[in-house]
Amino acid sequence: MHIERMIRRFREAGLKITPQRVAIFEYLYTSSSHPTVDDIYAYIAGRFPSVSLTTVYNTLQTMVSLGEIEEIAISHERRNFDPDTKPHAHIMCVRCKRIEDIYTKNLSENCLPEDVRNRYRILGQRIYFYGLCSRCSAE
Amino acid sequence: MHIERMIRRFREAGLKITPQRVAIFEYLYTSSSHPTVDDIYAYIAGRFPSVSLTTVYNTLQTMVSLGEIEEIAISHERRNFDPDTKPHAHIMCVRCKRIEDIYTKNLSENCLPEDVRNRYRILGQRIYFYGLCSRCSAE
DNA sequence: TTTGTAATTTGTAATCATTTTAATATAGGA
DNA sequence: TCCTATATTAAAATGATTACAAATTACAAA
Ligand SMILES: [Mn+2]
Ligand SMILES: [Mn+2]
Ligand SMILES: [Zn+2]
Ligand SMILES: [Zn+2]
């Protein structure tokens, strides 16, 4: 499972397994997708009342540099984290702010002209759409 | 020209035309594409040594809400502004940080599955690619 | 041209998310 | 169990952005 994988990755990197870190793993892989720092902190603080925001920031940063989660910049006012690192796009409802995953194949082939793909060695992409979801449209 | 257009748009909105604002228009439409707040401020300060950063922020915000420029969130460490509001994608070299425009037709048709387009009323998109440009690859 | 006034600019202070620091606590190997 | 490097915590620092209030200015009407 994902949590065991993260524990192994941290071990391999010579990092220690702490209850705070495990709780962050658990939250990331079992709860609402694309949580914010505050979402994560709120959950962890429920289990470890003395946890520090710094720990949340540090752990997320470590996971990003291990390539195990990604930061989503779809919203200007929040930082969302995505535990799914398979290439995929996102769509956010501008009203209710819900974020949905979009899995399309050949994302970069579809969107990038030949000549750009020749001039760059492509390393990643972030594809965000904005719209009104059906629930929010209905009113 | 673009600058005259902006002056007209500001007038129509009941906003006054000040030298600082005109200088910001000029810089946005004649200089390097996708400038940052600091790029703009550095230029304006060259012409109006007493200009305040606040004025730059305010004017940019006004232009965004008039729909005349857009904010590009391709980089986590800078805010870039784009005076070109036609739908287009961007690619940034992860090394030299240069940002290039990519014009592709039918961006959302290519990237968005049918069912997503049915469930949302699409209002916008931000499509960013990351890679190594040829110049940076060569070394 | 002059004047009046509402809008704008400016400098400063406040805010807020994130990072840094240093002291304390702990994971985990010996 | 003990030792020590690493992690956690609380507090302070940072830095980008925003809010505020006083001084200035655009511009329309006289
Ligand atoms: Mn996702
Ligand atoms: Mn552009
Ligand atoms: Zn919605
Ligand atoms: Zn480059």
Tab-separated table of C-alpha atoms (C1' of nucleotides) and ligand atoms in Angstrom:
chain	number	residue	atom	x	y	z
A	1	MET	CA	0.000	0.000	0.000
A	2	HIS	CA	0.994	3.631	-0.425
A	3	ILE	CA	1.821	4.182	3.218
A	4	GLU	CA	4.222	1.248	3.330
A	5	ARG	CA	5.813	2.535	0.168
A	6	MET	CA	6.408	5.953	1.696
A	7	ILE	CA	7.878	4.386	4.827
A	8	ARG	CA	10.245	2.391	2.657
A	9	ARG	CA	11.199	5.455	0.608
A	10	PHE	CA	11.924	7.458	3.749
A	11	ARG	CA	13.967	4.580	5.199
A	12	GLU	CA	15.947	4.244	1.984
A	13	ALA	CA	16.718	7.938	2.114
A	14	GLY	CA	18.049	7.574	5.655
A	15	LEU	CA	15.118	9.449	7.158
A	16	LYS	CA	13.400	8.424	10.341
A	17	ILE	CA	9.849	7.189	10.644
A	18	THR	CA	7.958	9.318	13.139
A	19	PRO	CA	4.303	9.153	14.123
A	20	GLN	CA	3.764	12.646	12.701
A	21	ARG	CA	5.176	11.607	9.360
A	22	VAL	CA	3.136	8.438	9.235
A	23	ALA	CA	-0.008	10.384	10.033
A	24	ILE	CA	0.740	12.725	7.144
A	25	PHE	CA	1.228	9.741	4.839
A	26	GLU	CA	-2.067	8.291	5.995
A	27	TYR	CA	-3.955	11.486	5.443
A	28	LEU	CA	-2.483	12.066	2.005
A	29	TYR	CA	-3.306	8.595	0.758
A	30	THR	CA	-6.698	8.004	2.311
A	31	SER	CA	-8.504	11.322	2.501
A	32	SER	CA	-9.752	13.935	0.116
A	33	SER	CA	-7.523	14.349	-2.847
A	34	HIS	CA	-5.424	17.448	-3.324
A	35	PRO	CA	-5.386	18.589	0.300
A	36	THR	CA	-3.855	21.883	1.328
A	37	VAL	CA	-1.249	22.426	4.033
A	38	ASP	CA	-4.041	23.509	6.338
A	39	ASP	CA	-6.168	20.459	5.558
A	40	ILE	CA	-3.254	18.256	6.496
A	41	TYR	CA	-2.356	20.268	9.573
A	42	ALA	CA	-5.931	20.204	10.829
A	43	TYR	CA	-6.035	16.428	10.592
A	44	ILE	CA	-2.630	15.838	12.154
A	45	ALA	CA	-3.382	18.282	14.952
A	46	GLY	CA	-6.433	16.192	15.790
A	47	ARG	CA	-4.173	13.245	16.507
A	48	PHE	CA	-1.088	15.075	17.795
A	49	PRO	CA	-2.285	18.252	19.460
A	50	SER	CA	1.241	19.598	19.815
A	51	VAL	CA	2.249	19.061	16.213
A	52	SER	CA	3.894	22.015	14.573
A	53	LEU	CA	3.044	23.482	11.190
A	54	THR	CA	6.760	23.342	10.479
A	55	THR	CA	6.627	19.563	10.603
A	56	VAL	CA	3.870	19.531	8.025
A	57	TYR	CA	5.776	21.881	5.742
A	58	ASN	CA	9.004	19.917	6.158
A	59	THR	CA	7.424	16.544	5.511
A	60	LEU	CA	5.586	17.764	2.429
A	61	GLN	CA	8.768	19.304	1.104
A	62	THR	CA	10.652	16.074	1.667
A	63	MET	CA	7.963	14.090	-0.131
A	64	VAL	CA	8.061	16.503	-3.063
A	65	SER	CA	11.821	16.184	-3.368
A	66	LEU	CA	11.519	12.404	-3.196
A	67	GLY	CA	9.123	12.745	-6.128
A	68	GLU	CA	6.306	11.092	-4.190
A	69	ILE	CA	3.822	13.953	-4.249
A	70	GLU	CA	3.386	17.022	-6.397
A	71	GLU	CA	2.262	20.524	-5.796
A	72	ILE	CA	-0.755	21.719	-7.745
A	73	ALA	CA	-0.845	25.424	-8.602
A	74	ILE	CA	-4.384	25.451	-9.910
A	75	SER	CA	-5.593	27.911	-7.303
A	76	HIS	CA	-3.958	31.230	-6.639
A	77	GLU	CA	-5.004	31.300	-3.021
A	78	ARG	CA	-4.092	27.789	-1.862
A	79	ARG	CA	-1.327	25.261	-2.355
A	80	ASN	CA	-2.758	21.854	-3.066
A	81	PHE	CA	-0.739	18.658	-2.932
A	82	ASP	CA	-1.344	15.648	-5.091
A	83	PRO	CA	-0.288	12.173	-3.969
A	84	ASP	CA	-0.856	10.905	-7.498
A	85	THR	CA	2.257	11.515	-9.568
A	86	LYS	CA	1.054	9.840	-12.729
A	87	PRO	CA	0.738	12.552	-15.396
A	88	HIS	CA	-2.773	13.911	-15.369
A	89	ALA	CA	-4.635	17.166	-15.721
A	90	HIS	CA	-7.002	18.905	-13.318
A	91	ILE	CA	-10.178	20.878	-13.507
A	92	MET	CA	-11.360	23.183	-10.752
A	93	CYS	CA	-14.825	24.622	-10.328
A	94	VAL	CA	-14.359	28.354	-9.948
A	95	ARG	CA	-17.274	28.502	-7.538
A	96	CYS	CA	-17.041	25.535	-5.167
A	97	LYS	CA	-13.270	25.150	-5.708
A	98	ARG	CA	-13.532	21.369	-6.010
A	99	ILE	CA	-10.684	19.843	-7.992
A	100	GLU	CA	-11.169	16.811	-10.202
A	101	ASP	CA	-8.568	14.623	-11.900
A	102	ILE	CA	-8.553	14.218	-15.653
A	103	TYR	CA	-6.696	11.301	-17.136
A	104	THR	CA	-6.014	11.677	-20.820
A	105	LYS	CA	-3.433	9.813	-22.772
A	106	ASN	CA	-0.777	11.555	-24.819
A	107	LEU	CA	-1.225	14.837	-23.062
A	108	SER	CA	1.948	16.373	-24.354
A	109	GLU	CA	1.587	14.851	-27.825
A	110	ASN	CA	-1.851	16.434	-28.110
A	111	CYS	CA	-0.898	19.811	-26.806
A	112	LEU	CA	2.674	20.323	-27.964
A	113	PRO	CA	3.502	21.047	-31.589
A	114	GLU	CA	6.232	18.983	-33.208
A	115	ASP	CA	8.755	21.813	-33.312
A	116	VAL	CA	8.453	22.533	-29.614
A	117	ARG	CA	8.991	18.885	-28.784
A	118	ASN	CA	12.124	18.992	-30.922
A	119	ARG	CA	13.555	22.056	-29.274
A	120	TYR	CA	12.935	20.959	-25.697
A	121	ARG	CA	13.535	17.861	-23.690
A	122	ILE	CA	10.138	17.742	-21.979
A	123	LEU	CA	10.299	17.016	-18.262
A	124	GLY	CA	6.815	17.681	-16.995
A	125	GLN	CA	3.550	19.493	-17.418
A	126	ARG	CA	0.785	21.111	-15.459
A	127	ILE	CA	-2.561	21.361	-17.136
A	128	TYR	CA	-5.386	23.137	-15.384
A	129	PHE	CA	-8.906	23.834	-16.550
A	130	TYR	CA	-11.382	26.145	-14.911
A	131	GLY	CA	-15.115	25.942	-15.160
A	132	LEU	CA	-18.468	25.705	-13.463
A	133	CYS	CA	-19.397	22.225	-12.327
A	134	SER	CA	-22.933	20.972	-12.989
A	135	ARG	CA	-23.874	21.261	-9.344
A	136	CYS	CA	-22.828	24.925	-9.272
A	137	SER	CA	-24.386	25.683	-12.646
A	138	ALA	CA	-27.769	24.559	-11.329
A	139	GLU	CA	-28.772	27.687	-9.400
B	1	MET	CA	-2.060	49.966	-30.721
B	2	HIS	CA	-2.227	48.167	-27.408
B	3	ILE	CA	-1.392	51.193	-25.334
B	4	GLU	CA	-4.178	53.268	-26.837
B	5	ARG	CA	-6.525	50.377	-26.264
B	6	MET	CA	-5.622	50.225	-22.573
B	7	ILE	CA	-6.082	53.963	-22.221
B	8	ARG	CA	-9.506	53.643	-23.761
B	9	ARG	CA	-10.425	50.704	-21.520
B	10	PHE	CA	-9.334	52.604	-18.408
B	11	ARG	CA	-11.289	55.684	-19.514
B	12	GLU	CA	-14.384	53.602	-20.184
B	13	ALA	CA	-14.104	52.165	-16.701
B	14	GLY	CA	-13.999	55.690	-15.248
B	15	LEU	CA	-10.337	55.355	-14.276
B	16	LYS	CA	-7.827	58.108	-14.694
B	17	ILE	CA	-4.842	58.060	-16.979
B	18	THR	CA	-1.661	58.701	-15.050
B	19	PRO	CA	1.934	58.704	-16.301
B	20	GLN	CA	2.718	55.745	-14.062
B	21	ARG	CA	-0.114	53.748	-15.546
B	22	VAL	CA	0.868	54.625	-19.080
B	23	ALA	CA	4.442	53.582	-18.385
B	24	ILE	CA	3.211	50.225	-17.127
B	25	PHE	CA	1.127	49.804	-20.276
B	26	GLU	CA	4.145	50.655	-22.398
B	27	TYR	CA	6.385	48.216	-20.623
B	28	LEU	CA	3.875	45.391	-20.772
B	29	TYR	CA	3.262	45.763	-24.467
B	30	THR	CA	6.733	46.507	-25.755
B	31	SER	CA	9.226	44.657	-23.569
B	32	SER	CA	10.038	41.096	-22.712
B	33	SER	CA	7.012	38.936	-22.535
B	34	HIS	CA	5.710	37.620	-19.234
B	35	PRO	CA	7.386	40.165	-16.980
B	36	THR	CA	7.257	39.872	-13.216
B	37	VAL	CA	6.152	42.539	-10.777
B	38	ASP	CA	9.802	43.303	-10.152
B	39	ASP	CA	10.621	43.559	-13.857
B	40	ILE	CA	7.864	46.094	-14.228
B	41	TYR	CA	8.781	47.971	-11.090
B	42	ALA	CA	12.442	48.196	-12.116
B	43	TYR	CA	11.486	49.744	-15.448
B	44	ILE	CA	8.940	52.188	-14.044
B	45	ALA	CA	11.329	53.226	-11.299
B	46	GLY	CA	13.843	54.139	-13.993
B	47	ARG	CA	11.403	56.688	-15.352
B	48	PHE	CA	9.646	57.692	-12.124
B	49	PRO	CA	12.144	57.313	-9.321
B	50	SER	CA	9.510	57.882	-6.675
B	51	VAL	CA	7.055	55.323	-7.961
B	52	SER	CA	5.685	52.968	-5.364
B	53	LEU	CA	5.444	49.203	-5.651
B	54	THR	CA	1.857	49.605	-4.536
B	55	THR	CA	1.077	51.424	-7.763
B	56	VAL	CA	2.490	48.575	-9.800
B	57	TYR	CA	0.474	46.003	-7.864
B	58	ASN	CA	-2.685	48.079	-8.114
B	59	THR	CA	-2.395	48.728	-11.817
B	60	LEU	CA	-1.695	45.091	-12.594
B	61	GLN	CA	-4.663	44.033	-10.507
B	62	THR	CA	-6.886	46.508	-12.313
B	63	MET	CA	-5.704	45.229	-15.687
B	64	VAL	CA	-6.364	41.651	-14.632
B	65	SER	CA	-9.887	42.469	-13.517
B	66	LEU	CA	-10.490	44.300	-16.785
B	67	GLY	CA	-9.445	41.078	-18.473
B	68	GLU	CA	-6.599	42.792	-20.318
B	69	ILE	CA	-3.713	40.777	-18.895
B	70	GLU	CA	-3.427	37.409	-17.220
B	71	GLU	CA	-1.328	35.991	-14.486
B	72	ILE	CA	0.872	33.016	-15.342
B	73	ALA	CA	1.476	30.516	-12.544
B	74	ILE	CA	4.122	28.502	-14.370
B	75	SER	CA	6.815	29.271	-11.825
B	76	HIS	CA	6.419	28.702	-8.126
B	77	GLU	CA	8.830	31.454	-7.245
B	78	ARG	CA	7.643	34.301	-9.452
B	79	ARG	CA	4.382	35.788	-10.660
B	80	ASN	CA	4.527	36.430	-14.364
B	81	PHE	CA	2.005	38.550	-16.222
B	82	ASP	CA	0.948	37.984	-19.778
B	83	PRO	CA	-0.399	40.839	-21.924
B	84	ASP	CA	-1.598	38.298	-24.467
B	85	THR	CA	-5.026	37.030	-23.456
B	86	LYS	CA	-5.622	34.833	-26.460
B	87	PRO	CA	-5.741	31.228	-25.227
B	88	HIS	CA	-2.278	29.736	-25.447
B	89	ALA	CA	0.041	27.456	-23.551
B	90	HIS	CA	3.514	28.070	-22.167
B	91	ILE	CA	6.735	26.181	-21.810
B	92	MET	CA	9.447	27.129	-19.349
B	93	CYS	CA	13.025	25.934	-19.348
B	94	VAL	CA	13.686	24.602	-15.865
B	95	ARG	CA	17.257	25.863	-16.042
B	96	CYS	CA	17.263	29.311	-17.643
B	97	LYS	CA	13.612	29.975	-16.671
B	98	ARG	CA	12.799	31.442	-20.083
B	99	ILE	CA	9.108	31.207	-20.937
B	100	GLU	CA	7.921	30.632	-24.486
B	101	ASP	CA	4.419	30.875	-25.909
B	102	ILE	CA	2.798	27.901	-27.572
B	103	TYR	CA	-0.151	28.485	-29.831
B	104	THR	CA	-2.111	25.360	-30.539
B	105	LYS	CA	-5.649	25.233	-31.792
B	106	ASN	CA	-8.386	23.369	-29.978
B	107	LEU	CA	-6.459	23.162	-26.766
B	108	SER	CA	-9.391	22.149	-24.637
B	109	GLU	CA	-10.848	19.838	-27.273
B	110	ASN	CA	-7.539	17.984	-27.423
B	111	CYS	CA	-7.012	17.734	-23.719
B	112	LEU	CA	-10.489	17.413	-22.281
B	113	PRO	CA	-12.484	14.204	-22.605
B	114	GLU	CA	-16.057	14.478	-23.851
B	115	ASP	CA	-17.627	13.693	-20.464
B	116	VAL	CA	-15.691	16.409	-18.672
B	117	ARG	CA	-16.769	18.949	-21.251
B	118	ASN	CA	-20.349	17.871	-20.669
B	119	ARG	CA	-20.192	18.165	-16.923
B	120	TYR	CA	-18.503	21.568	-16.832
B	121	ARG	CA	-19.019	24.872	-18.481
B	122	ILE	CA	-15.376	25.543	-19.347
B	123	LEU	CA	-14.230	29.076	-18.582
B	124	GLY	CA	-10.474	28.948	-18.980
B	125	GLN	CA	-7.314	26.942	-18.911
B	126	ARG	CA	-3.677	27.181	-17.951
B	127	ILE	CA	-1.329	24.801	-19.680
B	128	TYR	CA	2.306	24.738	-18.676
B	129	PHE	CA	5.121	22.533	-19.881
B	130	TYR	CA	8.536	22.217	-18.320
B	131	GLY	CA	11.697	21.152	-20.059
B	132	LEU	CA	15.268	21.863	-20.994
B	133	CYS	CA	15.688	24.225	-23.907
B	134	SER	CA	18.232	23.380	-26.578
B	135	ARG	CA	20.596	26.072	-25.414
B	136	CYS	CA	20.618	24.668	-21.876
B	137	SER	CA	20.816	21.069	-23.057
B	138	ALA	CA	24.056	21.864	-24.851
B	139	GLU	CA	26.475	21.670	-21.906
C	1	DT	C1'	-7.303	79.144	-17.377
C	2	DT	C1'	-8.651	78.348	-12.854
C	3	DT	C1'	-10.805	75.700	-9.452
C	4	DG	C1'	-12.874	71.811	-6.974
C	5	DT	C1'	-12.934	67.249	-5.980
C	6	DA	C1'	-12.756	62.514	-6.415
C	7	DA	C1'	-9.347	59.343	-7.704
C	8	DT	C1'	-4.564	58.158	-7.432
C	9	DT	C1'	-0.053	57.848	-5.646
C	10	DT	C1'	3.083	57.300	-2.103
C	11	DG	C1'	5.395	55.803	2.188
C	12	DT	C1'	4.563	53.261	5.957
C	13	DA	C1'	2.555	49.824	8.629
C	14	DA	C1'	0.034	45.487	8.850
C	15	DT	C1'	-0.761	40.852	7.325
C	16	DC	C1'	-0.004	36.264	6.386
C	17	DA	C1'	2.189	32.241	4.574
C	18	DT	C1'	6.461	30.186	4.785
C	19	DT	C1'	11.247	29.575	6.487
C	20	DT	C1'	14.862	29.828	9.863
C	21	DT	C1'	16.709	29.072	14.295
C	22	DA	C1'	17.875	26.913	18.483
C	23	DA	C1'	16.515	24.178	22.250
C	24	DT	C1'	14.368	19.792	23.417
C	25	DA	C1'	12.794	15.227	22.350
C	26	DT	C1'	13.026	10.918	19.977
C	27	DA	C1'	13.980	7.023	16.559
C	28	DG	C1'	16.548	3.437	15.953
C	29	DG	C1'	21.103	1.229	15.739
C	30	DA	C1'	24.865	-0.553	18.800
D	1	DT	C1'	19.441	0.208	27.697
D	2	DC	C1'	22.280	3.848	25.901
D	3	DC	C1'	23.944	7.009	22.501
D	4	DT	C1'	23.647	10.174	18.956
D	5	DA	C1'	22.118	11.945	14.756
D	6	DT	C1'	17.824	13.395	13.273
D	7	DA	C1'	13.264	15.296	13.977
D	8	DT	C1'	10.050	18.142	16.404
D	9	DT	C1'	8.649	22.157	18.509
D	10	DA	C1'	7.954	27.082	19.657
D	11	DA	C1'	9.395	31.337	18.621
D	12	DA	C1'	11.382	34.684	15.735
D	13	DA	C1'	12.587	36.167	11.070
D	14	DT	C1'	11.507	36.826	6.374
D	15	DG	C1'	9.425	38.414	2.305
D	16	DA	C1'	5.733	39.156	-0.721
D	17	DT	C1'	1.457	41.353	-0.855
D	18	DT	C1'	-2.179	44.371	0.987
D	19	DA	C1'	-4.236	48.071	3.854
D	20	DC	C1'	-4.145	52.635	5.323
D	21	DA	C1'	-4.014	57.616	5.540
D	22	DA	C1'	-1.929	61.778	4.054
D	23	DA	C1'	-0.356	64.293	0.044
D	24	DT	C1'	-0.793	64.807	-4.839
D	25	DT	C1'	-2.954	64.938	-9.275
D	26	DA	C1'	-6.217	64.213	-13.326
D	27	DC	C1'	-9.687	66.165	-15.392
D	28	DA	C1'	-14.180	68.228	-15.882
D	29	DA	C1'	-16.905	72.203	-15.006
D	30	DA	C1'	-16.873	77.028	-14.389
E	1	MN	MN	-4.667	14.914	-9.169
E	2	MN	MN	2.121	34.043	-23.154
E	3	ZN	ZN	-18.794	23.784	-8.299
E	4	ZN	ZN	17.164	27.033	-20.947
